[in-house]
Short mmCIF file of C-alpha atoms in Angstrom, two decimals:
data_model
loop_
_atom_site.label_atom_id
_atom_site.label_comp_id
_atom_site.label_asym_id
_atom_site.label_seq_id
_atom_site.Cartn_x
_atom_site.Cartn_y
_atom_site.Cartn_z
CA UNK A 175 98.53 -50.04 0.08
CA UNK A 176 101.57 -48.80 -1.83
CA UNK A 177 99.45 -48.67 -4.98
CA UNK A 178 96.42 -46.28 -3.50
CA UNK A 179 99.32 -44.03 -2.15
CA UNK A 180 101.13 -44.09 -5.57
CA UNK A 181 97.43 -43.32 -7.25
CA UNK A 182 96.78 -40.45 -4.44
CA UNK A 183 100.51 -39.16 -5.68
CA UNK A 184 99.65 -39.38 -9.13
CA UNK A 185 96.15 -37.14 -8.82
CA UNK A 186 97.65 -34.63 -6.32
CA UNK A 187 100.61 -34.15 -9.54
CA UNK A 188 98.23 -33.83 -12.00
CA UNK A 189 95.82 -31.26 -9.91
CA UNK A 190 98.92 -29.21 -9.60
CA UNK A 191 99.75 -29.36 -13.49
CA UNK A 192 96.08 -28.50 -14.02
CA UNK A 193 96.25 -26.05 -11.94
CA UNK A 194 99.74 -24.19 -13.09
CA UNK A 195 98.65 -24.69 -17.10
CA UNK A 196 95.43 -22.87 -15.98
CA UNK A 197 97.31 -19.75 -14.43
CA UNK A 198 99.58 -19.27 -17.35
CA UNK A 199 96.45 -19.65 -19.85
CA UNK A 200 94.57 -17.09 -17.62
CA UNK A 201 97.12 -14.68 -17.20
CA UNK A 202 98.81 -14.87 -20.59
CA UNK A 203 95.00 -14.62 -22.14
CA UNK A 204 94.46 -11.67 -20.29
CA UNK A 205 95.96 -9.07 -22.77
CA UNK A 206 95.49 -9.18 -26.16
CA UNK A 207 97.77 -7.84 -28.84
CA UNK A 208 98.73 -7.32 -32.58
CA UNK A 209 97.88 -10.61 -34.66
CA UNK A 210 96.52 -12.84 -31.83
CA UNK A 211 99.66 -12.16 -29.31
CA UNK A 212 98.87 -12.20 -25.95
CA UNK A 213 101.34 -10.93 -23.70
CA UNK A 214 102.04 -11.05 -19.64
CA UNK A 215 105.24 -8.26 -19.43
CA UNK A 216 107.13 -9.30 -16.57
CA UNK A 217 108.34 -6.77 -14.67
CA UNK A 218 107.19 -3.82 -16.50
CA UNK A 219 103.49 -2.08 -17.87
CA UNK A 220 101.66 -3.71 -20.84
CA UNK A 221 102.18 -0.01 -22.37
CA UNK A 222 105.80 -0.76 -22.49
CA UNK A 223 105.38 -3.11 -25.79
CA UNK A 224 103.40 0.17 -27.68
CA UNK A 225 105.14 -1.39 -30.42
CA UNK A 226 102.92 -3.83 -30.76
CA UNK A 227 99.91 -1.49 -31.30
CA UNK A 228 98.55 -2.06 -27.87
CA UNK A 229 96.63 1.05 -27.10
CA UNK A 230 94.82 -0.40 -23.99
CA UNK A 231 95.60 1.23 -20.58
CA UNK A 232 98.50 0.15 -18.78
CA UNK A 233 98.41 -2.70 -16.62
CA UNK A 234 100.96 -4.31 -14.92
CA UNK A 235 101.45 -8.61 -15.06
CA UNK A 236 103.68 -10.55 -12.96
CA UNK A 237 106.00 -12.93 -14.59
CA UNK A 238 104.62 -16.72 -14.81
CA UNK A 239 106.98 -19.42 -14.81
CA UNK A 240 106.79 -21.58 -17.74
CA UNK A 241 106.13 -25.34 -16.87
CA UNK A 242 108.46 -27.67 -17.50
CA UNK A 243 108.00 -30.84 -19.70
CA UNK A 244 109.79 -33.53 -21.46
CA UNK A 245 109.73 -34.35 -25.13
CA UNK A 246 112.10 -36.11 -27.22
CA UNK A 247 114.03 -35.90 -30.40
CA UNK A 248 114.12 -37.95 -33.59
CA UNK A 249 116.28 -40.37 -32.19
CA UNK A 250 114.00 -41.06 -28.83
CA UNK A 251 116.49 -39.19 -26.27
CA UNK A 252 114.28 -37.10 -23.91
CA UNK A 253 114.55 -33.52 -23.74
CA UNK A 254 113.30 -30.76 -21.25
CA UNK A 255 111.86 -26.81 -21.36
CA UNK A 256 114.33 -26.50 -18.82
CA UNK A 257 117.60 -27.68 -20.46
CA UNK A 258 117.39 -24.16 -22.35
CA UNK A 259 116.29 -21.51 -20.13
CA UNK A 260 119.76 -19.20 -20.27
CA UNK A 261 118.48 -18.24 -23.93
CA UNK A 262 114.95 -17.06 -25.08
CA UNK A 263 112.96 -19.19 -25.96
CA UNK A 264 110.08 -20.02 -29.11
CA UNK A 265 107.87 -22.64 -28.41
CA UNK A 266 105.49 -23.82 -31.03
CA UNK A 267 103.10 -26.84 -30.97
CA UNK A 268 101.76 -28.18 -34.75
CA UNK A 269 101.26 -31.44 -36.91
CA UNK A 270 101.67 -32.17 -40.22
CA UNK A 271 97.97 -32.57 -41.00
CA UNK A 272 97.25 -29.21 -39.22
CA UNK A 273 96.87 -26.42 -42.62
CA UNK A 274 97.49 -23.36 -40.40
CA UNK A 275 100.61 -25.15 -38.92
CA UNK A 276 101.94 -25.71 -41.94
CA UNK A 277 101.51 -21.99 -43.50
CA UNK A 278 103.08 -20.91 -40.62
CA UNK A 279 106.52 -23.13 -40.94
CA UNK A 280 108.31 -21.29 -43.49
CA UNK A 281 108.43 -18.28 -41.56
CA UNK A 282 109.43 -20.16 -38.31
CA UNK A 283 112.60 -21.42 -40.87
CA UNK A 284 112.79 -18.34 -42.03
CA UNK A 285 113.24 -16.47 -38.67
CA UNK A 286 115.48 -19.03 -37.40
CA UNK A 287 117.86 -19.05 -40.00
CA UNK A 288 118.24 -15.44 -39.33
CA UNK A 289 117.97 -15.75 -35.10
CA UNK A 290 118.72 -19.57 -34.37
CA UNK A 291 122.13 -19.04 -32.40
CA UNK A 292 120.56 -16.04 -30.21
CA UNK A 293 116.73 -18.00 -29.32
CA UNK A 294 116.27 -21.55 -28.82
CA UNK A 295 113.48 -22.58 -31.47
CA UNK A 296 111.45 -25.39 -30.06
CA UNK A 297 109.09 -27.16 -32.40
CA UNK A 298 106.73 -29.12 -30.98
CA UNK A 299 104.93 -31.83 -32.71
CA UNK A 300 101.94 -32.98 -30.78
CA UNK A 301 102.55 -36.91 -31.68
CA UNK A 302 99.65 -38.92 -30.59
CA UNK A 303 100.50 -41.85 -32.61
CA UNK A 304 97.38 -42.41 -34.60
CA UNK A 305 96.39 -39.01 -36.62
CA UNK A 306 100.49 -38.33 -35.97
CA UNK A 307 103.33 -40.36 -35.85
CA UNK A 308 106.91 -39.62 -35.84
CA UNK A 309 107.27 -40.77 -39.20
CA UNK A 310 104.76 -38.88 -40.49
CA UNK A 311 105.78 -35.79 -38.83
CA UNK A 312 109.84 -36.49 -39.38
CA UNK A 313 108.74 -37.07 -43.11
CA UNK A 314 107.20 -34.19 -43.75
CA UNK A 315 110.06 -31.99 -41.88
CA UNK A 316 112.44 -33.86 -44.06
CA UNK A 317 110.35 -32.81 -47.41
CA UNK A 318 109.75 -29.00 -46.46
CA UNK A 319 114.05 -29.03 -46.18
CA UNK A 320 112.97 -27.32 -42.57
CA UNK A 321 116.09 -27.72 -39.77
CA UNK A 322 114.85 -26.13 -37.49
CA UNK A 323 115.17 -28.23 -34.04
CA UNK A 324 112.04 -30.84 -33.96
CA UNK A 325 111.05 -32.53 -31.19
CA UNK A 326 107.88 -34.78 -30.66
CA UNK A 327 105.76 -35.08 -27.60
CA UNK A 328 104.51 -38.73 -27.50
CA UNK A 329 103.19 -38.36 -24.16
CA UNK A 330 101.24 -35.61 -25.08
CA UNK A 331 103.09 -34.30 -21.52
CA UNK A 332 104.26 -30.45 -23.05
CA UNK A 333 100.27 -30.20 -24.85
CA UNK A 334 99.22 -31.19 -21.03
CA UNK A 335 101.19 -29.04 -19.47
CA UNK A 336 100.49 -25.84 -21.22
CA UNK A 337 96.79 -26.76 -21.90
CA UNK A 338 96.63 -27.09 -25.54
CA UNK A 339 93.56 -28.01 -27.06
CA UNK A 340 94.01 -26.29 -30.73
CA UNK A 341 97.05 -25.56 -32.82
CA UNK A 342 98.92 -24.35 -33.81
CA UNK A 343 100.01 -22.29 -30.61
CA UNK A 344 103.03 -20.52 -29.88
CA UNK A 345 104.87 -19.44 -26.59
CA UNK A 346 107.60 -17.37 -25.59
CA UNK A 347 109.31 -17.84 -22.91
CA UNK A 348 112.33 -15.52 -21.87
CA UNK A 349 115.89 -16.84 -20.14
CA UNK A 350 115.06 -16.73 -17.05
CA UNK A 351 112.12 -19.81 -17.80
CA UNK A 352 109.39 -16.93 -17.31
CA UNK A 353 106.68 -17.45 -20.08
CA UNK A 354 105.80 -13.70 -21.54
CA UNK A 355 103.71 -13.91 -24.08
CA UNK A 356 101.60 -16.85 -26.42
CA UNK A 357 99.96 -17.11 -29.57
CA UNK A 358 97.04 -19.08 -31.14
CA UNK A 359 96.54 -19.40 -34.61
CA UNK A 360 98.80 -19.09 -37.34
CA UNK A 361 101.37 -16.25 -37.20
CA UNK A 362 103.65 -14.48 -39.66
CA UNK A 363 107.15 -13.60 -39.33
CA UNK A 364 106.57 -9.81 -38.07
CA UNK A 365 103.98 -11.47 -35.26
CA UNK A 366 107.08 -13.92 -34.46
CA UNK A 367 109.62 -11.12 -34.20
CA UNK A 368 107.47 -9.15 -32.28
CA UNK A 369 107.26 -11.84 -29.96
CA UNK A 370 110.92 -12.62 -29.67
CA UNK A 371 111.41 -9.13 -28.95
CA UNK A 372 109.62 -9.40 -26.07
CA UNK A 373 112.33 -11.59 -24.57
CA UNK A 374 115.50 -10.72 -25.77
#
């Protein structure tokens, strides 16, 4: 008995991830902007980020709260989303054996050498532990000479949560733990500032 209620637990949890990954894919995919950054403005008119070229008429999106997940870090500790809201946020998933992930890396070093102490980079490898294993993924970090903060979802629980089914993919998430605006596809460093000035 305790094992059908722990399995009618388990699928009511996972209908409700489902469920809050699909509203943050629908709503953040509902505006479209600059290089592939799609934004949901909390709080204010999509016409508000005219820096970004948008020239679409304004609309206004409510904030979406970013779901929470656990990952962990080289040595195995866990770590959450949440630990960091209080700072903004960059949240990118990529492997090692992805070619747009990798173009994309030197400009995510790049931008947090220059805005590491002021936005929490997170760097999410999606570790599945055949195509990508820590090792490979830790190894090629370690070659590049890239410090920004790594972590490595081996549960596949972040890629889950926010629905990922290509990468590399990039979210950003302001202090409050309210995700703004997302990318797919490989970005530069002005599409990465432009995001992180949508949250600072």
């Amino acid at each position: 008995m305790n094992s059908k209620k722990t399995l009618i637990l388990a699928a009511i949890a996972l209908v409700v991830l489902l469920a809050g990954a699909y509203r943050l894919y629908e709503t953040l995919g509902a505006r479209q902007e600059g290089a592939q950054l799609a934004t949901a403005a909390p709080q204010e008119t999509v016409a508000d980020t005219a820096a970004l070229g948008e020239t679409a008429a304004e609309t206004t999106a409510p904030a979406v709260a970013a779901p929470d997940f656990t990952v962990y870090d080289l040595d195995g500790n866990p770590v959450s989303l949440s630990d960091f809201f209080g700072k903004p946020i960059v949240l990118n998933f990529w492997a090692s054996w992805c070619g747009p992930c990798k173009m994309e890396l030197p400009d995510f070093q790049e931008v947090y050498d220059e805005m590491g102490s002021d936005v929490q980079f997170l760097i999410v490898n999606m570790t599945d532990g055949s195509r990508e294993t820590v090792e490979t993924a830790s190894a090629y970090l370690a070659d590049q000479g890239y410090t920004f903060p790594a972590y490595y979802d081996t549960q596949l629980s972040a890629a889950m949560a926010y629905g990922v089914s290509a990468i590399p993919c990039t979210y950003f998430i302001d202090a409050r733990g309210c995700a703004v605006a997302r990318s797919t596809g490989a970005i530069d460093a002005q599409t990465l500032l432009k995001g992180i000035s949508l949250i600072q």
